[in-house]
């Protein structure tokens, strides 16, 4: 594990924390972008170049922009007078803390059967392309169908519906 | 206690998952709930990539493919989810989840 892991993990967690804590919704979306960028860098740190760049393209390039559009289309940037946290925030916080406690306990208690330092896997984009159209061609087709259905579905759901007209 | 690299990545992913879960459960704005869900999905992706990297057969590409397909499905989820939020906003003129408490429009 190289020294770059610590600042990257810190950046990701700070971005994620800011994304759920900040008052202004637009600031939350920008903090979310920072968290996505930190995750992409962590993927690169794990020698998963393709996944890292896919993360940058899909999340920073598409999902973050989509979130900003949704915020601007819904007046979501206005801070409500009743506060930004829901009335049952304490229960949610306790559940999240419990989940983290269980997960970290399980990770720290378990003894890894895997070696600590393995050689860097020699994976090229060529290999990934071959696997995508070879062994994983059926999942690829299903994902293509899913993305088409999701695009059409999102347009139909968000389509403006006139009052009194079905 | 010596923390292995894999365990360090898993702890970071668990923390990110907990942050996303806390955001999804405590925020009032529907878009912020979706942001929390995105953070949880990303934490799961980090787990997949970490297990791929430190697993016994990285050349089989299993974890990597799982993460790539997960990214694609999460993108579809984000598009549909935000479309739903916009549709609900048109109907109720709010994205405050405490005020959206009726199933019937």
PDB file of C-alpha atoms in Angstrom:
ATOM      1  CA  UNK A   1       0.000   0.000   0.000  1.00  0.00           C
ATOM      2  CA  UNK A   2       1.601   3.217  -1.108  1.00  0.00           C
ATOM      3  CA  UNK A   3       1.599   6.495   0.773  1.00  0.00           C
ATOM      4  CA  UNK A   4      -0.843   8.004  -1.761  1.00  0.00           C
ATOM      5  CA  UNK A   5      -3.655   5.903  -0.280  1.00  0.00           C
ATOM      6  CA  UNK A   6      -4.057   8.069   2.841  1.00  0.00           C
ATOM      7  CA  UNK A   7      -4.636  11.496   1.211  1.00  0.00           C
ATOM      8  CA  UNK A   8      -6.888   9.900  -1.426  1.00  0.00           C
ATOM      9  CA  UNK A   9      -8.988   8.115   1.200  1.00  0.00           C
ATOM     10  CA  UNK A  10      -9.161  11.340   3.218  1.00  0.00           C
ATOM     11  CA  UNK A  11     -10.245  13.319   0.119  1.00  0.00           C
ATOM     12  CA  UNK A  12     -12.949  10.775  -0.733  1.00  0.00           C
ATOM     13  CA  UNK A  13     -14.349  10.602   2.795  1.00  0.00           C
ATOM     14  CA  UNK A  14     -14.237  14.395   3.237  1.00  0.00           C
ATOM     15  CA  UNK A  15     -16.066  14.827  -0.065  1.00  0.00           C
ATOM     16  CA  UNK A  16     -18.677  12.256   0.899  1.00  0.00           C
ATOM     17  CA  UNK A  17     -19.162  13.781   4.337  1.00  0.00           C
ATOM     18  CA  UNK A  18     -19.520  17.267   2.867  1.00  0.00           C
ATOM     19  CA  UNK A  19     -21.996  15.943   0.268  1.00  0.00           C
ATOM     20  CA  UNK A  20     -24.417  14.778   2.958  1.00  0.00           C
ATOM     21  CA  UNK A  21     -23.758  17.521   5.544  1.00  0.00           C
ATOM     22  CA  UNK A  22     -23.695  20.854   3.675  1.00  0.00           C
ATOM     23  CA  UNK A  23     -26.685  23.175   3.820  1.00  0.00           C
ATOM     24  CA  UNK A  24     -26.771  24.387   0.219  1.00  0.00           C
ATOM     25  CA  UNK A  25     -27.797  21.624  -2.188  1.00  0.00           C
ATOM     26  CA  UNK A  26     -25.577  22.916  -5.013  1.00  0.00           C
ATOM     27  CA  UNK A  27     -22.568  22.765  -2.679  1.00  0.00           C
ATOM     28  CA  UNK A  28     -23.584  19.168  -1.872  1.00  0.00           C
ATOM     29  CA  UNK A  29     -23.492  18.291  -5.582  1.00  0.00           C
ATOM     30  CA  UNK A  30     -20.009  19.831  -5.922  1.00  0.00           C
ATOM     31  CA  UNK A  31     -18.780  17.924  -2.839  1.00  0.00           C
ATOM     32  CA  UNK A  32     -20.234  14.762  -4.392  1.00  0.00           C
ATOM     33  CA  UNK A  33     -18.062  15.423  -7.463  1.00  0.00           C
ATOM     34  CA  UNK A  34     -15.005  15.626  -5.189  1.00  0.00           C
ATOM     35  CA  UNK A  35     -15.942  12.271  -3.636  1.00  0.00           C
ATOM     36  CA  UNK A  36     -16.358  10.708  -7.101  1.00  0.00           C
ATOM     37  CA  UNK A  37     -12.949  12.077  -8.166  1.00  0.00           C
ATOM     38  CA  UNK A  38     -11.343  10.672  -5.013  1.00  0.00           C
ATOM     39  CA  UNK A  39     -12.899   7.276  -5.749  1.00  0.00           C
ATOM     40  CA  UNK A  40     -11.623   7.384  -9.341  1.00  0.00           C
ATOM     41  CA  UNK A  41      -8.118   8.113  -8.003  1.00  0.00           C
ATOM     42  CA  UNK A  42      -8.456   5.218  -5.546  1.00  0.00           C
ATOM     43  CA  UNK A  43      -9.364   2.945  -8.478  1.00  0.00           C
ATOM     44  CA  UNK A  44      -6.222   4.136 -10.297  1.00  0.00           C
ATOM     45  CA  UNK A  45      -4.242   3.486  -7.097  1.00  0.00           C
ATOM     46  CA  UNK A  46      -5.618  -0.088  -7.196  1.00  0.00           C
ATOM     47  CA  UNK A  47      -4.258  -0.503 -10.771  1.00  0.00           C
ATOM     48  CA  UNK A  48      -7.775  -0.570 -12.222  1.00  0.00           C
ATOM     49  CA  UNK A  49      -7.172   2.052 -14.906  1.00  0.00           C
ATOM     50  CA  UNK A  50     -10.225   1.227 -16.998  1.00  0.00           C
ATOM     51  CA  UNK A  51     -12.608   1.360 -14.030  1.00  0.00           C
ATOM     52  CA  UNK A  52     -10.998   4.612 -12.860  1.00  0.00           C
ATOM     53  CA  UNK A  53     -11.502   6.362 -16.177  1.00  0.00           C
ATOM     54  CA  UNK A  54     -15.002   4.894 -16.538  1.00  0.00           C
ATOM     55  CA  UNK A  55     -15.725   6.341 -13.086  1.00  0.00           C
ATOM     56  CA  UNK A  56     -14.524   9.793 -14.212  1.00  0.00           C
ATOM     57  CA  UNK A  57     -16.530   9.639 -17.455  1.00  0.00           C
ATOM     58  CA  UNK A  58     -19.757   8.242 -16.026  1.00  0.00           C
ATOM     59  CA  UNK A  59     -19.919   9.788 -12.567  1.00  0.00           C
ATOM     60  CA  UNK A  60     -18.149  13.143 -12.891  1.00  0.00           C
ATOM     61  CA  UNK A  61     -19.159  13.595 -16.519  1.00  0.00           C
ATOM     62  CA  UNK A  62     -22.766  12.422 -16.387  1.00  0.00           C
ATOM     63  CA  UNK A  63     -24.221  11.697 -12.937  1.00  0.00           C
ATOM     64  CA  UNK A  64     -22.884  14.864 -11.248  1.00  0.00           C
ATOM     65  CA  UNK A  65     -24.196  17.017 -14.115  1.00  0.00           C
ATOM     66  CA  UNK A  66     -27.557  15.218 -13.916  1.00  0.00           C
ATOM     67  CA  UNK A  67     -27.755  15.931 -10.163  1.00  0.00           C
ATOM     68  CA  UNK A  68     -26.975  19.626 -10.732  1.00  0.00           C
ATOM     69  CA  UNK A  69     -29.681  19.787 -13.428  1.00  0.00           C
ATOM     70  CA  UNK A  70     -32.219  18.141 -11.115  1.00  0.00           C
ATOM     71  CA  UNK A  71     -31.363  20.606  -8.320  1.00  0.00           C
ATOM     72  CA  UNK A  72     -31.736  23.602 -10.602  1.00  0.00           C
ATOM     73  CA  UNK A  73     -35.009  22.295 -12.095  1.00  0.00           C
ATOM     74  CA  UNK A  74     -36.628  21.740  -8.676  1.00  0.00           C
ATOM     75  CA  UNK A  75     -35.662  24.838  -6.652  1.00  0.00           C
ATOM     76  CA  UNK A  76     -33.791  22.374  -4.473  1.00  0.00           C
ATOM     77  CA  UNK A  77     -31.023  24.888  -3.766  1.00  0.00           C
ATOM     78  CA  UNK A  78     -33.278  26.845  -1.424  1.00  0.00           C
ATOM     79  CA  UNK A  79     -32.688  25.869   2.184  1.00  0.00           C
ATOM     80  CA  UNK A  80     -36.031  25.076   3.830  1.00  0.00           C
ATOM     81  CA  UNK A  81     -36.885  26.970   6.971  1.00  0.00           C
ATOM     82  CA  UNK A  82     -37.583  23.746   8.857  1.00  0.00           C
ATOM     83  CA  UNK A  83     -33.964  22.592   8.541  1.00  0.00           C
ATOM     84  CA  UNK A  84     -32.152  20.262   6.183  1.00  0.00           C
ATOM     85  CA  UNK A  85     -32.477  17.083   8.232  1.00  0.00           C
ATOM     86  CA  UNK A  86     -35.685  15.088   8.464  1.00  0.00           C
ATOM     87  CA  UNK A  87     -37.640  14.687  11.669  1.00  0.00           C
ATOM     88  CA  UNK A  88     -36.312  11.154  12.213  1.00  0.00           C
ATOM     89  CA  UNK A  89     -32.624  12.033  11.692  1.00  0.00           C
ATOM     90  CA  UNK A  90     -31.479  10.523  14.987  1.00  0.00           C
ATOM     91  CA  UNK A  91     -32.814   7.073  14.068  1.00  0.00           C
ATOM     92  CA  UNK A  92     -31.069   7.275  10.676  1.00  0.00           C
ATOM     93  CA  UNK A  93     -27.788   8.284  12.297  1.00  0.00           C
ATOM     94  CA  UNK A  94     -27.979   5.399  14.782  1.00  0.00           C
ATOM     95  CA  UNK A  95     -28.705   2.900  11.969  1.00  0.00           C
ATOM     96  CA  UNK A  96     -25.758   4.196   9.894  1.00  0.00           C
ATOM     97  CA  UNK A  97     -23.407   4.070  12.901  1.00  0.00           C
ATOM     98  CA  UNK A  98     -24.572   0.525  13.662  1.00  0.00           C
ATOM     99  CA  UNK A  99     -23.980  -0.587  10.075  1.00  0.00           C
ATOM    100  CA  UNK A 100     -20.481   0.908  10.120  1.00  0.00           C
ATOM    101  CA  UNK A 101     -19.700  -0.701  13.467  1.00  0.00           C
ATOM    102  CA  UNK A 102     -20.739  -4.148  12.218  1.00  0.00           C
ATOM    103  CA  UNK A 103     -18.866  -3.786   8.910  1.00  0.00           C
ATOM    104  CA  UNK A 104     -15.627  -2.529  10.460  1.00  0.00           C
ATOM    105  CA  UNK A 105     -15.800  -5.169  13.210  1.00  0.00           C
ATOM    106  CA  UNK A 106     -16.176  -7.890  10.553  1.00  0.00           C
ATOM    107  CA  UNK A 107     -13.290  -6.507   8.470  1.00  0.00           C
ATOM    108  CA  UNK A 108     -10.901  -6.079  11.398  1.00  0.00           C
ATOM    109  CA  UNK A 109     -11.736  -9.409  13.034  1.00  0.00           C
ATOM    110  CA  UNK A 110     -11.383 -11.550   9.934  1.00  0.00           C
ATOM    111  CA  UNK A 111      -8.043 -13.038   9.021  1.00  0.00           C
ATOM    112  CA  UNK A 112      -7.263 -12.601   5.348  1.00  0.00           C
ATOM    113  CA  UNK A 113      -6.461 -15.764   3.432  1.00  0.00           C
ATOM    114  CA  UNK A 114      -5.040 -13.650   0.618  1.00  0.00           C
ATOM    115  CA  UNK A 115      -1.404 -12.522   0.399  1.00  0.00           C
ATOM    116  CA  UNK A 116      -0.758  -8.948   1.469  1.00  0.00           C
ATOM    117  CA  UNK A 117       1.255  -7.766  -1.505  1.00  0.00           C
ATOM    118  CA  UNK A 118       0.478  -9.275  -4.870  1.00  0.00           C
ATOM    119  CA  UNK A 119       2.086  -8.450  -8.180  1.00  0.00           C
ATOM    120  CA  UNK A 120       0.460  -5.707 -10.204  1.00  0.00           C
ATOM    121  CA  UNK A 121      -2.004  -7.463 -12.539  1.00  0.00           C
ATOM    122  CA  UNK A 122      -0.960  -6.990 -16.163  1.00  0.00           C
ATOM    123  CA  UNK A 123      -4.383  -6.092 -17.555  1.00  0.00           C
ATOM    124  CA  UNK A 124      -4.689  -3.984 -20.674  1.00  0.00           C
ATOM    125  CA  UNK A 125      -7.795  -2.354 -22.133  1.00  0.00           C
ATOM    126  CA  UNK A 126      -7.398  -4.887 -24.932  1.00  0.00           C
ATOM    127  CA  UNK A 127      -7.996  -7.727 -22.441  1.00  0.00           C
ATOM    128  CA  UNK A 128     -11.049  -5.951 -21.018  1.00  0.00           C
ATOM    129  CA  UNK A 129     -12.484  -5.426 -24.507  1.00  0.00           C
ATOM    130  CA  UNK A 130     -11.931  -9.064 -25.372  1.00  0.00           C
ATOM    131  CA  UNK A 131     -13.635 -10.171 -22.145  1.00  0.00           C
ATOM    132  CA  UNK A 132     -16.576  -7.806 -22.760  1.00  0.00           C
ATOM    133  CA  UNK A 133     -17.357  -9.213 -26.199  1.00  0.00           C
ATOM    134  CA  UNK A 134     -16.302 -12.751 -25.305  1.00  0.00           C
ATOM    135  CA  UNK A 135     -17.172 -14.198 -21.938  1.00  0.00           C
ATOM    136  CA  UNK A 136     -19.328 -11.266 -20.770  1.00  0.00           C
ATOM    137  CA  UNK A 137     -21.214 -10.571 -23.997  1.00  0.00           C
ATOM    138  CA  UNK A 138     -24.627 -11.529 -22.600  1.00  0.00           C
ATOM    139  CA  UNK A 139     -24.384  -9.185 -19.577  1.00  0.00           C
ATOM    140  CA  UNK A 140     -23.173  -6.471 -21.967  1.00  0.00           C
ATOM    141  CA  UNK A 141     -26.271  -6.907 -24.140  1.00  0.00           C
ATOM    142  CA  UNK A 142     -28.526  -6.866 -21.070  1.00  0.00           C
ATOM    143  CA  UNK A 143     -26.864  -3.654 -19.822  1.00  0.00           C
ATOM    144  CA  UNK A 144     -27.382  -2.099 -23.254  1.00  0.00           C
ATOM    145  CA  UNK A 145     -31.076  -3.009 -23.096  1.00  0.00           C
ATOM    146  CA  UNK A 146     -31.306  -1.713 -19.516  1.00  0.00           C
ATOM    147  CA  UNK A 147     -29.740   1.634 -20.459  1.00  0.00           C
ATOM    148  CA  UNK A 148     -32.149   2.020 -23.398  1.00  0.00           C
ATOM    149  CA  UNK A 149     -35.140   1.170 -21.211  1.00  0.00           C
ATOM    150  CA  UNK A 150     -33.922   3.520 -18.448  1.00  0.00           C
ATOM    151  CA  UNK A 151     -33.438   6.405 -20.886  1.00  0.00           C
ATOM    152  CA  UNK A 152     -36.915   5.976 -22.379  1.00  0.00           C
ATOM    153  CA  UNK A 153     -38.402   5.459 -18.908  1.00  0.00           C
ATOM    154  CA  UNK A 154     -36.745   8.587 -17.483  1.00  0.00           C
ATOM    155  CA  UNK A 155     -38.045  10.695 -20.378  1.00  0.00           C
ATOM    156  CA  UNK A 156     -41.593   9.301 -20.020  1.00  0.00           C
ATOM    157  CA  UNK A 157     -41.606   9.755 -16.224  1.00  0.00           C
ATOM    158  CA  UNK A 158     -40.350  13.337 -16.395  1.00  0.00           C
ATOM    159  CA  UNK A 159     -42.534  14.244 -19.382  1.00  0.00           C
ATOM    160  CA  UNK A 160     -44.796  17.190 -18.665  1.00  0.00           C
ATOM    161  CA  UNK A 161     -48.342  16.044 -18.084  1.00  0.00           C
ATOM    162  CA  UNK A 162     -51.070  18.630 -18.541  1.00  0.00           C
ATOM    163  CA  UNK A 163     -53.676  18.901 -15.763  1.00  0.00           C
ATOM    164  CA  UNK A 164     -56.871  17.035 -16.567  1.00  0.00           C
ATOM    165  CA  UNK A 165     -55.365  15.239 -19.512  1.00  0.00           C
ATOM    166  CA  UNK A 166     -54.461  11.589 -19.210  1.00  0.00           C
TER     167      UNK A 166
ATOM    168  CA  UNK B   1      -2.875  -4.515  15.010  1.00  0.00           C
ATOM    169  CA  UNK B   2      -1.518  -4.612  11.477  1.00  0.00           C
ATOM    170  CA  UNK B   3      -4.035  -3.520   8.873  1.00  0.00           C
ATOM    171  CA  UNK B   4      -3.534  -5.166   5.509  1.00  0.00           C
ATOM    172  CA  UNK B   5      -3.998  -3.060   2.354  1.00  0.00           C
ATOM    173  CA  UNK B   6      -7.207  -4.935   1.527  1.00  0.00           C
ATOM    174  CA  UNK B   7      -8.599  -4.294   5.009  1.00  0.00           C
ATOM    175  CA  UNK B   8      -7.692  -0.592   4.726  1.00  0.00           C
ATOM    176  CA  UNK B   9      -9.662  -0.273   1.475  1.00  0.00           C
ATOM    177  CA  UNK B  10     -12.569  -2.217   2.988  1.00  0.00           C
ATOM    178  CA  UNK B  11     -12.639   0.117   6.004  1.00  0.00           C
ATOM    179  CA  UNK B  12     -12.670   3.179   3.728  1.00  0.00           C
ATOM    180  CA  UNK B  13     -15.499   1.615   1.703  1.00  0.00           C
ATOM    181  CA  UNK B  14     -17.448   0.779   4.883  1.00  0.00           C
ATOM    182  CA  UNK B  15     -17.046   4.359   6.135  1.00  0.00           C
ATOM    183  CA  UNK B  16     -18.186   5.763   2.783  1.00  0.00           C
ATOM    184  CA  UNK B  17     -21.166   3.375   2.809  1.00  0.00           C
ATOM    185  CA  UNK B  18     -22.109   4.517   6.331  1.00  0.00           C
ATOM    186  CA  UNK B  19     -21.836   8.180   5.284  1.00  0.00           C
ATOM    187  CA  UNK B  20     -24.082   7.521   2.287  1.00  0.00           C
ATOM    188  CA  UNK B  21     -26.571   5.594   4.421  1.00  0.00           C
ATOM    189  CA  UNK B  22     -26.654   8.392   6.999  1.00  0.00           C
ATOM    190  CA  UNK B  23     -27.250  10.906   4.212  1.00  0.00           C
ATOM    191  CA  UNK B  24     -30.029   8.834   2.647  1.00  0.00           C
ATOM    192  CA  UNK B  25     -31.757   8.318   6.006  1.00  0.00           C
ATOM    193  CA  UNK B  26     -31.425  11.792   7.520  1.00  0.00           C
ATOM    194  CA  UNK B  27     -31.729  14.339   4.717  1.00  0.00           C
ATOM    195  CA  UNK B  28     -35.012  16.021   3.932  1.00  0.00           C
ATOM    196  CA  UNK B  29     -34.413  16.761   0.242  1.00  0.00           C
ATOM    197  CA  UNK B  30     -35.169  13.898  -2.187  1.00  0.00           C
ATOM    198  CA  UNK B  31     -32.140  14.745  -4.367  1.00  0.00           C
ATOM    199  CA  UNK B  32     -29.838  14.506  -1.344  1.00  0.00           C
ATOM    200  CA  UNK B  33     -31.283  11.061  -0.617  1.00  0.00           C
ATOM    201  CA  UNK B  34     -30.313  10.044  -4.168  1.00  0.00           C
ATOM    202  CA  UNK B  35     -26.810  11.461  -3.569  1.00  0.00           C
ATOM    203  CA  UNK B  36     -26.555   9.240  -0.483  1.00  0.00           C
ATOM    204  CA  UNK B  37     -27.601   6.204  -2.544  1.00  0.00           C
ATOM    205  CA  UNK B  38     -24.952   7.041  -5.171  1.00  0.00           C
ATOM    206  CA  UNK B  39     -22.309   7.176  -2.422  1.00  0.00           C
ATOM    207  CA  UNK B  40     -23.393   3.732  -1.177  1.00  0.00           C
ATOM    208  CA  UNK B  41     -23.184   2.264  -4.703  1.00  0.00           C
ATOM    209  CA  UNK B  42     -19.703   3.742  -5.122  1.00  0.00           C
ATOM    210  CA  UNK B  43     -18.557   2.268  -1.818  1.00  0.00           C
ATOM    211  CA  UNK B  44     -19.656  -1.154  -3.061  1.00  0.00           C
ATOM    212  CA  UNK B  45     -17.684  -0.582  -6.287  1.00  0.00           C
ATOM    213  CA  UNK B  46     -14.571   0.218  -4.241  1.00  0.00           C
ATOM    214  CA  UNK B  47     -15.008  -3.116  -2.435  1.00  0.00           C
ATOM    215  CA  UNK B  48     -15.286  -4.970  -5.740  1.00  0.00           C
ATOM    216  CA  UNK B  49     -12.158  -3.344  -7.187  1.00  0.00           C
ATOM    217  CA  UNK B  50     -10.167  -3.916  -3.963  1.00  0.00           C
ATOM    218  CA  UNK B  51     -11.089  -7.618  -3.903  1.00  0.00           C
ATOM    219  CA  UNK B  52     -10.214  -7.863  -7.602  1.00  0.00           C
ATOM    220  CA  UNK B  53      -6.795  -6.302  -7.008  1.00  0.00           C
ATOM    221  CA  UNK B  54      -5.843  -8.401  -3.969  1.00  0.00           C
ATOM    222  CA  UNK B  55      -7.693 -11.566  -4.992  1.00  0.00           C
ATOM    223  CA  UNK B  56      -6.028 -14.719  -6.252  1.00  0.00           C
ATOM    224  CA  UNK B  57      -6.872 -14.390  -9.975  1.00  0.00           C
ATOM    225  CA  UNK B  58      -6.958 -10.758 -11.134  1.00  0.00           C
ATOM    226  CA  UNK B  59      -6.378 -11.820 -14.751  1.00  0.00           C
ATOM    227  CA  UNK B  60      -9.849 -13.429 -14.753  1.00  0.00           C
ATOM    228  CA  UNK B  61     -11.251  -9.845 -14.540  1.00  0.00           C
ATOM    229  CA  UNK B  62     -14.305 -10.950 -12.536  1.00  0.00           C
ATOM    230  CA  UNK B  63     -14.348  -8.141  -9.968  1.00  0.00           C
ATOM    231  CA  UNK B  64     -13.407  -5.543 -12.560  1.00  0.00           C
ATOM    232  CA  UNK B  65     -16.309  -6.573 -14.830  1.00  0.00           C
ATOM    233  CA  UNK B  66     -18.678  -6.561 -11.860  1.00  0.00           C
ATOM    234  CA  UNK B  67     -17.610  -2.985 -11.043  1.00  0.00           C
ATOM    235  CA  UNK B  68     -17.949  -1.806 -14.653  1.00  0.00           C
ATOM    236  CA  UNK B  69     -21.455  -3.263 -14.994  1.00  0.00           C
ATOM    237  CA  UNK B  70     -22.333  -1.811 -11.589  1.00  0.00           C
ATOM    238  CA  UNK B  71     -21.250   1.657 -12.802  1.00  0.00           C
ATOM    239  CA  UNK B  72     -23.492   1.280 -15.874  1.00  0.00           C
ATOM    240  CA  UNK B  73     -26.502   0.160 -13.811  1.00  0.00           C
ATOM    241  CA  UNK B  74     -25.937   2.992 -11.306  1.00  0.00           C
ATOM    242  CA  UNK B  75     -25.980   5.508 -14.158  1.00  0.00           C
ATOM    243  CA  UNK B  76     -29.351   4.141 -15.318  1.00  0.00           C
ATOM    244  CA  UNK B  77     -30.610   4.287 -11.723  1.00  0.00           C
ATOM    245  CA  UNK B  78     -29.539   7.924 -11.382  1.00  0.00           C
ATOM    246  CA  UNK B  79     -31.340   8.914 -14.598  1.00  0.00           C
ATOM    247  CA  UNK B  80     -34.613   7.237 -13.577  1.00  0.00           C
ATOM    248  CA  UNK B  81     -34.376   8.437  -9.962  1.00  0.00           C
ATOM    249  CA  UNK B  82     -33.827  12.066 -10.869  1.00  0.00           C
ATOM    250  CA  UNK B  83     -36.603  11.847 -13.478  1.00  0.00           C
ATOM    251  CA  UNK B  84     -38.913  10.611 -10.711  1.00  0.00           C
ATOM    252  CA  UNK B  85     -37.865  13.477  -8.418  1.00  0.00           C
ATOM    253  CA  UNK B  86     -38.622  16.022 -11.147  1.00  0.00           C
ATOM    254  CA  UNK B  87     -41.995  14.362 -11.796  1.00  0.00           C
ATOM    255  CA  UNK B  88     -42.866  14.418  -8.070  1.00  0.00           C
ATOM    256  CA  UNK B  89     -41.792  18.058  -7.871  1.00  0.00           C
ATOM    257  CA  UNK B  90     -44.152  18.952 -10.729  1.00  0.00           C
ATOM    258  CA  UNK B  91     -46.966  17.247  -8.849  1.00  0.00           C
ATOM    259  CA  UNK B  92     -46.392  18.492  -5.308  1.00  0.00           C
ATOM    260  CA  UNK B  93     -44.149  21.571  -5.862  1.00  0.00           C
ATOM    261  CA  UNK B  94     -41.738  20.347  -3.217  1.00  0.00           C
ATOM    262  CA  UNK B  95     -38.859  17.894  -2.853  1.00  0.00           C
ATOM    263  CA  UNK B  96     -39.206  17.838   0.934  1.00  0.00           C
ATOM    264  CA  UNK B  97     -39.706  14.190   1.832  1.00  0.00           C
ATOM    265  CA  UNK B  98     -41.425  15.043   5.135  1.00  0.00           C
ATOM    266  CA  UNK B  99     -44.177  16.792   3.168  1.00  0.00           C
ATOM    267  CA  UNK B 100     -44.614  14.083   0.523  1.00  0.00           C
ATOM    268  CA  UNK B 101     -46.674  11.702   2.638  1.00  0.00           C
ATOM    269  CA  UNK B 102     -49.510  10.720   0.320  1.00  0.00           C
ATOM    270  CA  UNK B 103     -49.452   7.911  -2.210  1.00  0.00           C
ATOM    271  CA  UNK B 104     -52.375   9.454  -4.101  1.00  0.00           C
ATOM    272  CA  UNK B 105     -51.631  12.489  -6.259  1.00  0.00           C
TER     273      UNK B 105
END
